[in-house]
Tab-separated table of C-alpha atoms in Angstrom:
chain	number	residue	atom	x	y	z
K	1	MET	CA	79.824	44.021	-15.485
K	2	THR	CA	80.191	46.711	-12.850
K	3	THR	CA	77.872	49.049	-14.680
K	4	ASP	CA	75.191	46.372	-14.983
K	5	SER	CA	75.428	45.549	-11.302
K	6	ASN	CA	75.102	49.169	-10.286
K	7	THR	CA	72.204	49.655	-12.609
K	8	GLU	CA	70.311	46.727	-11.048
K	9	ALA	CA	71.109	47.931	-7.541
K	10	ASN	CA	69.984	51.476	-8.265
K	11	SER	CA	66.844	50.411	-10.111
K	12	PRO	CA	63.800	52.225	-8.568
K	13	ASN	CA	61.399	49.265	-9.112
K	14	PRO	CA	63.128	45.984	-8.429
K	15	SER	CA	61.032	42.927	-9.416
K	16	PRO	CA	59.214	41.436	-6.347
K	17	GLU	CA	59.880	37.916	-5.173
K	18	PRO	CA	57.221	35.372	-6.141
K	19	HIS	CA	54.484	34.913	-3.464
K	20	HIS	CA	54.796	31.510	-1.837
K	21	PRO	CA	51.469	29.539	-1.856
K	22	GLU	CA	51.895	28.616	1.809
K	23	HIS	CA	51.251	32.253	2.739
K	24	ASN	CA	48.039	32.525	0.692
K	25	PRO	CA	45.113	33.199	3.086
K	26	LEU	CA	42.723	31.124	0.977
K	27	ALA	CA	45.074	28.157	1.000
K	28	ILE	CA	45.494	28.424	4.763
K	29	ALA	CA	41.703	28.575	5.275
K	30	PHE	CA	41.180	25.586	2.962
K	31	ARG	CA	43.763	23.489	4.853
K	32	TYR	CA	42.149	24.417	8.163
K	33	VAL	CA	38.651	23.465	6.968
K	34	ARG	CA	39.914	20.202	5.481
K	35	LYS	CA	41.705	19.317	8.706
K	36	PHE	CA	38.611	20.177	10.763
K	37	LEU	CA	36.324	18.069	8.552
K	38	ASN	CA	38.779	15.179	8.576
K	39	GLN	CA	38.975	15.191	12.376
K	40	THR	CA	35.187	15.586	12.739
K	41	LEU	CA	33.951	13.083	10.150
K	42	ARG	CA	36.739	10.516	10.134
K	43	ILE	CA	35.590	7.057	11.182
K	44	GLU	CA	38.457	4.835	10.043
K	45	GLY	CA	40.576	5.484	13.093
K	46	ASN	CA	37.686	4.630	15.428
K	47	ALA	CA	36.965	1.252	13.835
K	48	HIS	CA	37.338	-1.968	15.819
K	49	PRO	CA	36.865	-4.633	13.129
K	50	GLN	CA	37.542	-7.793	15.087
K	51	GLU	CA	35.345	-6.755	18.033
K	52	THR	CA	32.573	-5.748	15.650
K	53	ILE	CA	32.723	-9.056	13.780
K	54	GLU	CA	32.530	-11.044	16.998
K	55	SER	CA	29.686	-8.868	18.350
K	56	ILE	CA	27.561	-9.278	15.193
K	57	LYS	CA	28.210	-13.025	15.001
K	58	ALA	CA	27.131	-13.415	18.642
K	59	ASP	CA	23.690	-11.919	17.851
K	60	ILE	CA	22.961	-13.999	14.747
K	61	ASP	CA	21.573	-17.182	16.319
K	62	PHE	CA	17.867	-17.485	17.142
K	63	GLN	CA	17.379	-20.006	19.886
K	64	GLY	CA	16.211	-20.136	23.480
K	65	TYR	CA	15.619	-16.697	24.954
K	66	ASN	CA	15.878	-14.879	21.634
K	67	VAL	CA	13.034	-16.902	20.129
K	68	TRP	CA	10.716	-16.222	23.066
K	69	ILE	CA	11.595	-12.525	23.128
K	70	LEU	CA	10.805	-12.419	19.400
K	71	ILE	CA	7.435	-14.154	19.956
K	72	PHE	CA	6.454	-11.768	22.746
K	73	SER	CA	7.543	-8.694	20.780
K	74	ILE	CA	5.578	-9.900	17.721
K	75	LEU	CA	2.469	-10.336	19.891
K	76	ILE	CA	2.885	-6.836	21.361
K	77	ALA	CA	3.366	-5.315	17.897
K	78	SER	CA	0.318	-7.210	16.549
K	79	ILE	CA	-1.818	-5.867	19.376
K	80	GLY	CA	-0.524	-2.342	18.699
K	81	LEU	CA	-1.382	-2.626	15.014
K	82	ASN	CA	-4.748	-4.158	15.856
K	83	VAL	CA	-5.767	-1.271	18.139
K	84	ASN	CA	-3.963	1.334	16.001
K	85	SER	CA	-1.515	2.340	18.734
K	86	GLY	CA	1.814	3.627	17.443
K	87	ALA	CA	3.293	3.765	20.964
K	88	VAL	CA	2.700	0.041	21.512
K	89	VAL	CA	4.269	-0.797	18.146
K	90	ILE	CA	7.359	1.285	18.965
K	91	GLY	CA	7.673	-0.458	22.332
K	92	ALA	CA	7.586	-3.840	20.597
K	93	MET	CA	10.294	-2.783	18.135
K	94	LEU	CA	12.540	-1.703	21.000
K	95	ILE	CA	12.663	-5.216	22.458
K	96	SER	CA	12.714	-7.209	19.209
K	97	PRO	CA	15.981	-9.052	18.357
K	98	LEU	CA	15.552	-8.830	14.560
K	99	MET	CA	18.747	-7.001	13.616
K	100	GLY	CA	21.204	-9.850	14.329
K	101	PRO	CA	20.813	-12.066	11.220
K	102	ILE	CA	20.341	-9.027	8.960
K	103	LEU	CA	23.617	-7.414	10.069
K	104	GLY	CA	25.191	-10.876	9.852
K	105	MET	CA	24.279	-11.184	6.160
K	106	GLY	CA	25.807	-7.792	5.358
K	107	LEU	CA	28.940	-8.587	7.363
K	108	SER	CA	29.442	-11.960	5.699
K	109	MET	CA	29.154	-10.374	2.231
K	110	GLY	CA	31.658	-7.701	3.213
K	111	ILE	CA	34.315	-10.095	4.504
K	112	ASN	CA	33.540	-13.027	2.141
K	113	ASP	CA	32.647	-15.273	5.069
K	114	TRP	CA	30.171	-17.656	3.445
K	115	ALA	CA	29.946	-19.889	6.503
K	116	THR	CA	28.577	-16.886	8.409
K	117	MET	CA	26.308	-16.121	5.434
K	118	LYS	CA	24.744	-19.604	5.593
K	119	ARG	CA	24.321	-19.262	9.344
K	120	SER	CA	22.734	-15.817	8.953
K	121	LEU	CA	20.347	-17.012	6.229
K	122	ARG	CA	19.294	-19.997	8.326
K	123	ASN	CA	18.531	-17.835	11.353
K	124	PHE	CA	16.878	-15.217	9.150
K	125	ALA	CA	14.522	-17.930	7.893
K	126	ILE	CA	13.831	-19.026	11.482
K	127	MET	CA	13.141	-15.416	12.507
K	128	PHE	CA	10.791	-14.862	9.574
K	129	SER	CA	8.912	-18.132	10.129
K	130	VAL	CA	8.444	-17.588	13.866
K	131	SER	CA	7.230	-14.019	13.289
K	132	ILE	CA	4.753	-14.946	10.532
K	133	ILE	CA	3.352	-17.920	12.454
K	134	THR	CA	2.936	-15.883	15.664
K	135	SER	CA	1.230	-12.922	13.979
K	136	THR	CA	-1.012	-15.201	11.881
K	137	ILE	CA	-2.182	-17.076	14.967
K	138	TYR	CA	-2.891	-13.835	16.795
K	139	PHE	CA	-4.918	-12.280	13.969
K	140	SER	CA	-6.793	-15.559	13.501
K	141	LEU	CA	-7.943	-15.488	17.120
K	142	THR	CA	-8.562	-11.771	17.736
K	143	PRO	CA	-12.139	-10.518	17.328
K	144	LEU	CA	-10.829	-7.187	15.939
K	145	VAL	CA	-10.379	-7.775	12.211
K	146	ASP	CA	-10.702	-4.250	10.741
K	147	ALA	CA	-7.588	-2.929	8.991
K	148	GLN	CA	-6.445	0.176	10.883
K	149	SER	CA	-4.204	2.919	9.507
K	150	GLU	CA	-1.122	1.440	11.216
K	151	LEU	CA	-1.691	-1.772	9.262
K	152	LEU	CA	-2.476	-0.083	5.962
K	153	ALA	CA	0.710	1.992	6.162
K	154	ARG	CA	2.781	-1.206	5.737
K	155	THR	CA	1.161	-2.471	2.530
K	156	ARG	CA	2.554	-0.068	-0.104
K	157	PRO	CA	6.367	0.176	0.070
K	158	THR	CA	8.027	2.850	-2.065
K	159	LEU	CA	11.495	4.056	-2.995
K	160	LEU	CA	11.513	6.169	0.177
K	161	ASP	CA	11.457	2.956	2.222
K	162	VAL	CA	14.597	1.887	0.339
K	163	PHE	CA	16.362	5.109	1.342
K	164	VAL	CA	15.251	4.790	4.968
K	165	ALA	CA	16.448	1.169	5.160
K	166	PHE	CA	19.831	1.950	3.603
K	167	ILE	CA	20.505	5.039	5.733
K	168	GLY	CA	19.296	3.219	8.838
K	169	GLY	CA	21.628	0.345	8.025
K	170	LEU	CA	24.566	2.757	7.775
K	171	ALA	CA	23.749	4.116	11.224
K	172	GLY	CA	23.335	0.589	12.616
K	173	ILE	CA	26.677	-0.796	11.484
K	174	LEU	CA	28.528	2.374	12.546
K	175	ALA	CA	26.986	2.081	16.001
K	176	ALA	CA	27.872	-1.626	16.180
K	177	ASN	CA	31.463	-0.714	15.312
K	178	ARG	CA	31.916	1.347	18.479
K	179	ARG	CA	33.306	-0.051	21.697
K	180	ILE	CA	30.779	1.988	23.711
K	181	LYS	CA	27.326	0.720	22.741
K	182	THR	CA	24.487	3.210	22.301
K	183	ASN	CA	20.768	3.125	21.532
K	184	VAL	CA	21.363	3.556	17.784
K	185	VAL	CA	20.652	-0.073	16.835
K	186	PRO	CA	17.202	-0.088	18.536
K	187	GLY	CA	16.576	3.254	16.852
K	188	VAL	CA	17.412	1.720	13.482
K	189	ALA	CA	14.960	-1.102	14.196
K	190	ILE	CA	12.256	1.530	14.822
K	191	ALA	CA	13.103	3.741	11.841
K	192	THR	CA	13.259	0.897	9.340
K	193	ALA	CA	10.152	-0.770	10.822
K	194	LEU	CA	11.225	-4.414	10.549
K	195	MET	CA	8.561	-5.836	12.818
K	196	PRO	CA	5.286	-4.168	11.715
K	197	PRO	CA	5.549	-5.558	8.152
K	198	LEU	CA	5.895	-9.073	9.545
K	199	CYS	CA	2.777	-8.562	11.663
K	200	THR	CA	0.907	-7.081	8.699
K	201	ALA	CA	1.911	-10.059	6.568
K	202	GLY	CA	0.471	-12.341	9.259
K	203	TYR	CA	-2.729	-10.283	9.207
K	204	GLY	CA	-2.961	-10.776	5.441
K	205	LEU	CA	-2.596	-14.542	5.823
K	206	ALA	CA	-5.095	-14.728	8.692
K	207	THR	CA	-7.764	-12.745	6.807
K	208	GLY	CA	-7.044	-14.102	3.347
K	209	GLN	CA	-5.992	-10.711	1.950
K	210	TRP	CA	-3.032	-11.593	-0.240
K	211	SER	CA	-2.388	-8.002	-1.304
K	212	PHE	CA	-1.702	-7.171	2.345
K	213	PHE	CA	0.642	-10.122	2.680
K	214	MET	CA	2.597	-9.363	-0.500
K	215	GLY	CA	2.928	-5.637	0.222
K	216	ALA	CA	4.065	-6.157	3.812
K	217	PHE	CA	6.423	-9.000	2.880
K	218	TYR	CA	7.952	-6.828	0.169
K	219	LEU	CA	8.492	-3.969	2.650
K	220	PHE	CA	10.177	-6.353	5.106
K	221	LEU	CA	12.369	-7.690	2.299
K	222	ILE	CA	13.373	-4.143	1.274
K	223	ASN	CA	14.317	-3.218	4.824
K	224	SER	CA	16.299	-6.402	5.406
K	225	ILE	CA	18.249	-6.341	2.135
K	226	PHE	CA	19.190	-2.679	2.277
K	227	ILE	CA	20.239	-2.824	5.919
K	228	SER	CA	22.494	-5.706	4.848
K	229	LEU	CA	23.739	-3.705	1.860
K	230	ALA	CA	24.583	-0.724	4.082
K	231	THR	CA	26.484	-3.075	6.385
K	232	PHE	CA	28.367	-4.462	3.393
K	233	VAL	CA	29.349	-0.944	2.225
K	234	ILE	CA	30.663	0.163	5.638
K	235	VAL	CA	32.542	-3.089	6.203
K	236	ARG	CA	34.341	-2.664	2.889
K	237	PHE	CA	34.920	1.058	3.508
K	238	LEU	CA	36.524	0.381	6.904
K	239	ASN	CA	38.735	-2.363	5.421
K	240	PHE	CA	37.582	-5.215	7.621
K	241	PRO	CA	39.758	-8.315	7.173
K	242	VAL	CA	38.483	-10.096	4.064
K	243	LYS	CA	38.679	-13.799	3.325
K	244	GLU	CA	39.966	-14.341	-0.194
K	245	PHE	CA	38.071	-16.563	-2.575
K	246	VAL	CA	39.993	-19.540	-3.821
K	247	ASP	CA	37.897	-19.547	-6.992
K	248	GLN	CA	37.712	-16.092	-8.615
K	249	VAL	CA	34.938	-17.240	-10.942
K	250	ARG	CA	32.834	-18.044	-7.891
K	251	ALA	CA	33.591	-14.596	-6.468
K	252	LYS	CA	32.386	-12.841	-9.630
K	253	ARG	CA	29.262	-14.991	-9.693
K	254	ALA	CA	28.477	-14.050	-6.083
K	255	ARG	CA	28.828	-10.340	-6.871
K	256	ARG	CA	26.514	-10.707	-9.866
K	257	TYR	CA	23.931	-12.400	-7.655
K	258	ILE	CA	24.089	-9.522	-5.181
K	259	VAL	CA	23.603	-6.902	-7.919
K	260	ALA	CA	20.734	-8.881	-9.453
K	261	VAL	CA	18.926	-9.210	-6.115
K	262	ILE	CA	19.286	-5.473	-5.432
K	263	LEU	CA	17.877	-4.581	-8.858
K	264	ILE	CA	14.967	-6.993	-8.457
K	265	ILE	CA	14.094	-5.375	-5.136
K	266	VAL	CA	14.626	-1.722	-6.126
K	267	VAL	CA	12.822	-1.586	-9.481
K	268	PRO	CA	9.317	-2.496	-8.204
K	269	SER	CA	9.673	-0.083	-5.275
K	270	GLY	CA	10.651	2.690	-7.697
K	271	TYR	CA	7.562	1.993	-9.787
K	272	THR	CA	5.392	2.036	-6.659
K	273	PHE	CA	7.023	5.281	-5.563
K	274	TYR	CA	6.223	6.847	-8.946
K	275	ASN	CA	2.582	5.785	-8.622
K	276	VAL	CA	2.366	7.159	-5.083
K	277	VAL	CA	3.818	10.519	-6.128
K	278	THR	CA	1.468	10.711	-9.131
K	279	GLU	CA	-1.512	9.849	-6.959
K	280	SER	CA	-0.450	12.425	-4.369
K	281	TYR	CA	-0.326	15.200	-6.987
K	282	PHE	CA	-3.708	14.098	-8.327
K	283	ASN	CA	-5.273	14.122	-4.855
K	284	ARG	CA	-3.831	17.589	-4.248
K	285	ARG	CA	-5.548	18.877	-7.385
K	286	VAL	CA	-8.791	17.229	-6.266
K	287	GLU	CA	-8.554	18.947	-2.884
K	288	SER	CA	-7.987	22.323	-4.550
K	289	PHE	CA	-10.949	21.753	-6.865
K	290	ILE	CA	-13.271	20.824	-3.979
K	291	SER	CA	-12.181	23.608	-1.630
K	292	GLU	CA	-12.458	26.323	-4.307
K	293	ASN	CA	-15.617	25.247	-6.160
K	294	VAL	CA	-17.741	22.654	-4.382
K	295	PHE	CA	-20.141	24.289	-1.908
K	296	TYR	CA	-23.885	24.754	-1.640
K	297	ASP	CA	-25.915	26.520	1.026
K	298	GLY	CA	-28.199	24.080	2.805
K	299	ALA	CA	-26.118	20.963	2.092
K	300	GLU	CA	-23.072	19.738	3.994
K	301	LEU	CA	-20.223	17.748	2.411
K	302	VAL	CA	-19.785	14.783	4.768
K	303	LYS	CA	-17.464	12.578	2.699
K	304	LYS	CA	-15.071	12.886	-0.230
K	305	GLU	CA	-13.412	9.894	-1.827
K	306	VAL	CA	-11.090	9.382	-4.792
K	307	VAL	CA	-11.272	5.907	-6.357
K	308	HIS	CA	-8.450	4.765	-8.640
K	309	GLU	CA	-9.063	1.554	-10.589
K	310	GLU	CA	-6.853	0.003	-13.248
K	311	GLY	CA	-8.402	0.375	-16.687
K	312	HIS	CA	-11.209	2.668	-15.472
K	313	GLU	CA	-11.682	6.400	-15.127
K	314	THR	CA	-10.852	7.882	-11.747
K	315	GLN	CA	-13.974	8.666	-9.732
K	316	ILE	CA	-14.364	11.613	-7.376
K	317	ASN	CA	-17.227	10.676	-5.064
K	318	LEU	CA	-18.811	13.440	-2.953
K	319	VAL	CA	-21.475	12.678	-0.347
K	320	PHE	CA	-23.734	15.572	0.722
K	321	PHE	CA	-26.417	15.636	3.389
K	322	GLY	CA	-29.106	18.285	3.473
K	323	GLU	CA	-31.173	19.997	0.821
K	324	PRO	CA	-31.073	18.505	-2.713
K	325	ILE	CA	-28.453	20.165	-4.918
K	326	PRO	CA	-29.831	21.270	-8.316
K	327	GLY	CA	-28.414	19.520	-11.374
K	328	LYS	CA	-27.271	22.848	-12.850
K	329	ILE	CA	-25.016	23.408	-9.868
K	330	ILE	CA	-23.483	19.938	-10.194
K	331	ASP	CA	-22.985	20.458	-13.956
K	332	SER	CA	-21.198	23.748	-13.238
K	333	TRP	CA	-18.850	21.874	-10.901
K	334	ARG	CA	-18.123	19.279	-13.584
K	335	SER	CA	-17.383	21.996	-16.139
K	336	LYS	CA	-14.526	23.266	-13.942
K	337	LEU	CA	-12.674	19.926	-13.714
K	338	GLY	CA	-10.539	20.770	-16.759
K	339	ALA	CA	-9.102	23.850	-15.068
K	340	TYR	CA	-7.478	21.531	-12.506
K	341	ASN	CA	-6.266	18.892	-15.023
K	342	LEU	CA	-9.033	16.540	-13.904
K	343	GLU	CA	-10.828	16.305	-17.234
K	344	GLY	CA	-10.383	12.510	-17.332
K	345	SER	CA	-12.146	12.063	-13.980
K	346	VAL	CA	-15.801	11.425	-13.218
K	347	LEU	CA	-17.472	13.600	-10.561
K	348	LYS	CA	-20.223	11.721	-8.763
K	349	VAL	CA	-22.460	13.503	-6.213
K	350	VAL	CA	-24.419	11.339	-3.762
K	351	GLN	CA	-27.218	12.892	-1.686
K	352	PRO	CA	-28.743	10.428	0.814
K	353	GLN	CA	-32.049	11.667	2.158
K	354	SER	CA	-31.979	9.684	5.392
K	355	MET	CA	-29.461	8.367	7.875
K	356	ASP	CA	-30.302	4.795	6.821
K	357	GLN	CA	-28.824	5.460	3.360
K	358	MET	CA	-25.458	6.492	4.820
K	359	ASN	CA	-22.648	4.222	5.996
K	360	SER	CA	-21.090	4.458	9.433
K	361	GLU	CA	-18.225	6.706	8.263
K	362	GLU	CA	-20.598	9.207	6.679
K	363	VAL	CA	-22.853	9.211	9.749
K	364	THR	CA	-19.836	9.795	11.982
K	365	LYS	CA	-18.690	12.678	9.789
K	366	LEU	CA	-22.172	14.178	9.837
K	367	VAL	CA	-22.339	13.878	13.632
K	368	ASP	CA	-18.931	15.526	13.887
K	369	VAL	CA	-20.043	18.380	11.643
K	370	PHE	CA	-23.239	18.818	13.670
K	371	SER	CA	-21.339	18.740	16.964
K	372	LYS	CA	-18.860	21.283	15.674
K	373	SER	CA	-21.695	23.540	14.523
K	374	GLN	CA	-23.367	23.250	17.904
K	375	LEU	CA	-20.141	24.182	19.679
K	376	GLU	CA	-19.716	27.185	17.394
K	377	ILE	CA	-23.302	28.263	18.089
K	378	GLN	CA	-22.736	27.910	21.841
K	379	ASP	CA	-19.553	29.970	21.611
K	380	LYS	CA	-21.396	32.682	19.686
K	381	ASP	CA	-24.290	32.677	22.199
K	382	ARG	CA	-21.812	32.993	25.060
K	383	THR	CA	-20.031	35.856	23.304
K	384	ILE	CA	-23.344	37.629	22.657
K	385	ALA	CA	-24.360	37.252	26.324
K	386	GLU	CA	-21.011	38.659	27.471
K	387	LEU	CA	-21.340	41.589	25.085
K	388	LYS	CA	-24.859	42.276	26.332
K	389	LEU	CA	-23.625	42.334	29.927
K	390	ALA	CA	-20.791	44.648	28.979
K	391	LEU	CA	-23.190	46.931	27.087
K	392	GLU	CA	-25.606	46.988	30.003
K	393	GLY	CA	-22.776	47.856	32.343
K	394	GLU	CA	-21.692	50.633	30.014
K	395	ARG	CA	-25.225	51.978	29.916
K	396	ARG	CA	-25.374	51.944	33.684
K	397	GLN	CA	-22.130	53.822	33.892
K	398	HIS	CA	-23.392	56.487	31.492
K	399	LEU	CA	-24.774	59.350	33.573
K	400	PRO	CA	-27.774	61.274	32.152
K	401	LEU	CA	-26.452	64.407	33.788
K	402	GLN	CA	-28.343	66.917	31.658
K	403	GLN	CA	-31.711	65.259	32.363
K	404	ILE	CA	-30.949	64.950	36.075
K	405	HIS	CA	-30.042	68.635	36.259
K	406	LYS	CA	-33.345	69.633	34.628
K	407	GLU	CA	-35.382	67.459	36.987
K	408	LEU	CA	-33.585	68.710	40.078
K	409	GLN	CA	-33.979	72.385	39.100
K	410	VAL	CA	-37.718	71.860	38.810
K	411	MET	CA	-37.819	70.536	42.360
K	412	TYR	CA	-35.100	72.782	43.812
K	413	PRO	CA	-35.005	76.236	42.168
K	414	ARG	CA	-32.048	77.354	44.315
K	415	LEU	CA	-29.846	74.595	42.765
K	416	HIS	CA	-27.356	76.179	40.360
K	417	SER	CA	-25.550	73.124	38.896
K	418	VAL	CA	-24.839	69.424	39.409
K	419	SER	CA	-21.471	67.677	38.945
K	420	MET	CA	-21.166	63.877	39.117
K	421	ALA	CA	-18.304	61.414	38.730
K	422	ARG	CA	-17.223	57.871	39.636
K	423	MET	CA	-14.237	57.496	41.915
K	424	VAL	CA	-12.268	54.213	42.216
K	425	GLU	CA	-11.041	53.672	45.759
K	426	PHE	CA	-8.433	51.109	46.792
K	427	THR	CA	-8.585	50.045	50.421
K	428	GLU	CA	-7.560	46.936	52.349
K	429	GLY	CA	-6.371	45.125	49.231
K	430	ALA	CA	-9.603	45.642	47.290
K	431	THR	CA	-10.999	48.202	44.911
K	432	ASP	CA	-14.389	49.845	45.216
K	433	THR	CA	-16.252	52.275	42.977
K	434	LEU	CA	-17.929	55.222	44.686
K	435	MET	CA	-20.315	57.704	43.076
K	436	MET	CA	-19.641	61.381	43.876
K	437	ALA	CA	-22.122	64.256	43.420
K	438	GLU	CA	-21.402	67.934	43.963
K	439	LEU	CA	-24.390	70.271	44.291
K	440	LYS	CA	-23.755	73.996	43.774
K	441	TRP	CA	-26.361	76.272	45.318
K	442	ASN	CA	-27.148	79.913	44.690
K	443	ALA	CA	-28.769	80.629	48.030
K	444	PRO	CA	-27.991	83.608	50.257
K	445	ASP	CA	-30.158	81.860	52.785
K	446	THR	CA	-28.745	78.367	53.549
K	447	THR	CA	-31.663	77.296	55.677
K	448	GLY	CA	-32.687	73.714	54.870
K	449	LEU	CA	-29.870	73.047	52.389
K	450	ASP	CA	-28.453	70.089	54.354
K	451	ALA	CA	-31.848	68.370	54.386
K	452	GLU	CA	-32.330	69.043	50.695
K	453	CYS	CA	-28.867	67.603	49.910
K	454	LYS	CA	-29.732	64.397	51.799
K	455	THR	CA	-33.029	64.130	49.961
K	456	ILE	CA	-31.321	64.675	46.621
K	457	GLY	CA	-28.734	61.993	47.527
K	458	ARG	CA	-31.465	59.395	48.209
K	459	TRP	CA	-33.237	60.444	45.016
K	460	LEU	CA	-30.059	60.020	42.978
K	461	GLU	CA	-29.466	56.540	44.482
K	462	ALA	CA	-32.923	55.490	43.337
K	463	ARG	CA	-32.648	57.298	40.035
K	464	LEU	CA	-29.257	55.779	39.104
K	465	GLN	CA	-29.777	52.411	40.886
K	466	VAL	CA	-26.617	52.597	42.953
K	467	ASP	CA	-26.042	51.672	46.572
K	468	THR	CA	-24.418	54.846	47.881
K	469	ILE	CA	-23.767	58.347	46.619
K	470	SER	CA	-21.496	60.776	48.397
K	471	VAL	CA	-23.139	64.235	48.140
K	472	GLN	CA	-21.256	67.444	48.736
K	473	ARG	CA	-22.695	70.923	48.639
K	474	LYS	CA	-21.091	74.165	47.531
K	475	LEU	CA	-22.368	77.730	47.526
K	476	VAL	CA	-21.806	79.974	44.537
K	477	LYS	CA	-22.253	83.687	44.298
K	478	LEU	CA	-23.711	84.816	41.016
K	479	LYS	CA	-22.963	88.132	39.388
K	480	PRO	CA	-25.871	90.603	39.108
K	481	MET	CA	-26.340	89.986	35.387
K	482	GLU	CA	-26.447	86.210	35.986
K	483	VAL	CA	-29.045	86.723	38.746
K	484	GLU	CA	-31.210	88.806	36.435
K	485	LEU	CA	-30.982	86.242	33.625
K	486	LYS	CA	-31.712	83.419	36.051
K	487	GLY	CA	-34.814	85.242	37.233
K	488	LEU	CA	-36.014	85.684	33.642
K	489	LYS	CA	-35.558	81.982	32.977
K	490	ASN	CA	-37.546	81.060	36.058
């Protein structure tokens, strides 16, 4: 026993103690991150269920002031859609009281309060009826009946609208659950666009365009149901007090109804979303085909249109104005459709020969193209004029010194050389350019040199077209050899 103990004590490499997981750096970092995320993202501890329930229930009813505010906001939104003003539509959504019954439906599903559900549905029906009647009356009376882009944007709901409505509903119920109220709920009303679809549906009824009515009504239904669904999810997640069903069979039936309604709403929007994505990819290929292949000198493309019709080939209509495009050119364009996966499409080229054969959109496009061309021409003319002025100034600054020296030596044989330069002078906060000329004379006899320098100065002013030239004279003494050579030259 003693020998074994001594052997273990004197062992050079005793076995290390196992490393405790609490001291593992990775485990410590993971616990810290988890704690940070829990403190940052946790919402359960900030919930105020009873206050939230009472607040939502108080906003459900549509009567008195709420009805009139809804009517006025619908009128403002209808005007904004009619004149294609997004700012006016957003202003109308800020004051509209549409969120109350919708949040009420989601709350009542979450807490099994079917009395509140009936109340919410009744007020939802009142809200819908008042909105449709108001917008229909407005669009029946207004002289502006053209469908603007703000109206058209509310006629084709897609799966993206489902996502926006659900996420907006999550933000709305979380904001309603806070004691300190913020501007999140009005922001949700703007993001999910509850009011414009109602106005667009009224426009469809007023003008007899049922596709507008059905598309806008469907978008409004999507937004309303998925805001309610988001409210239901958060209410259940935050464990709001739930009323128990006495009849469990009735509870299961209610849940089945909810799932069925959601599926009925989502499936058509998914199909529409698929069609929109497919059409977007097709239009992108059409744009690439046109930008890379369709051009002809002398003719301007003033309109391009893609027409999709059920049961028919897709048409790509191109409207040109200008010189007639030869058929061979058009055939060469058609032969390239397959390279862009457009072989099943029909390329149609329209070439109106007069303004009377063009519609207002084509005329407007042509006028825009002409105006743009005119502006480009004016810019080029202005640039050319500026370059001419700069070139003229550069020419003026260029001194023909060699020619001047030859001319002056003919008139003044005693003149040895001429030096000229421009000097920039800064005085009294302004700059001025002064011409300097230095005349070097080889003249033992200086009689008359001052007068000759003045004469040469005036001659240089006229010769170079400058206001003033500062002339200085300098005498040089030539070496004998230079004098002899100079005499030979003369």
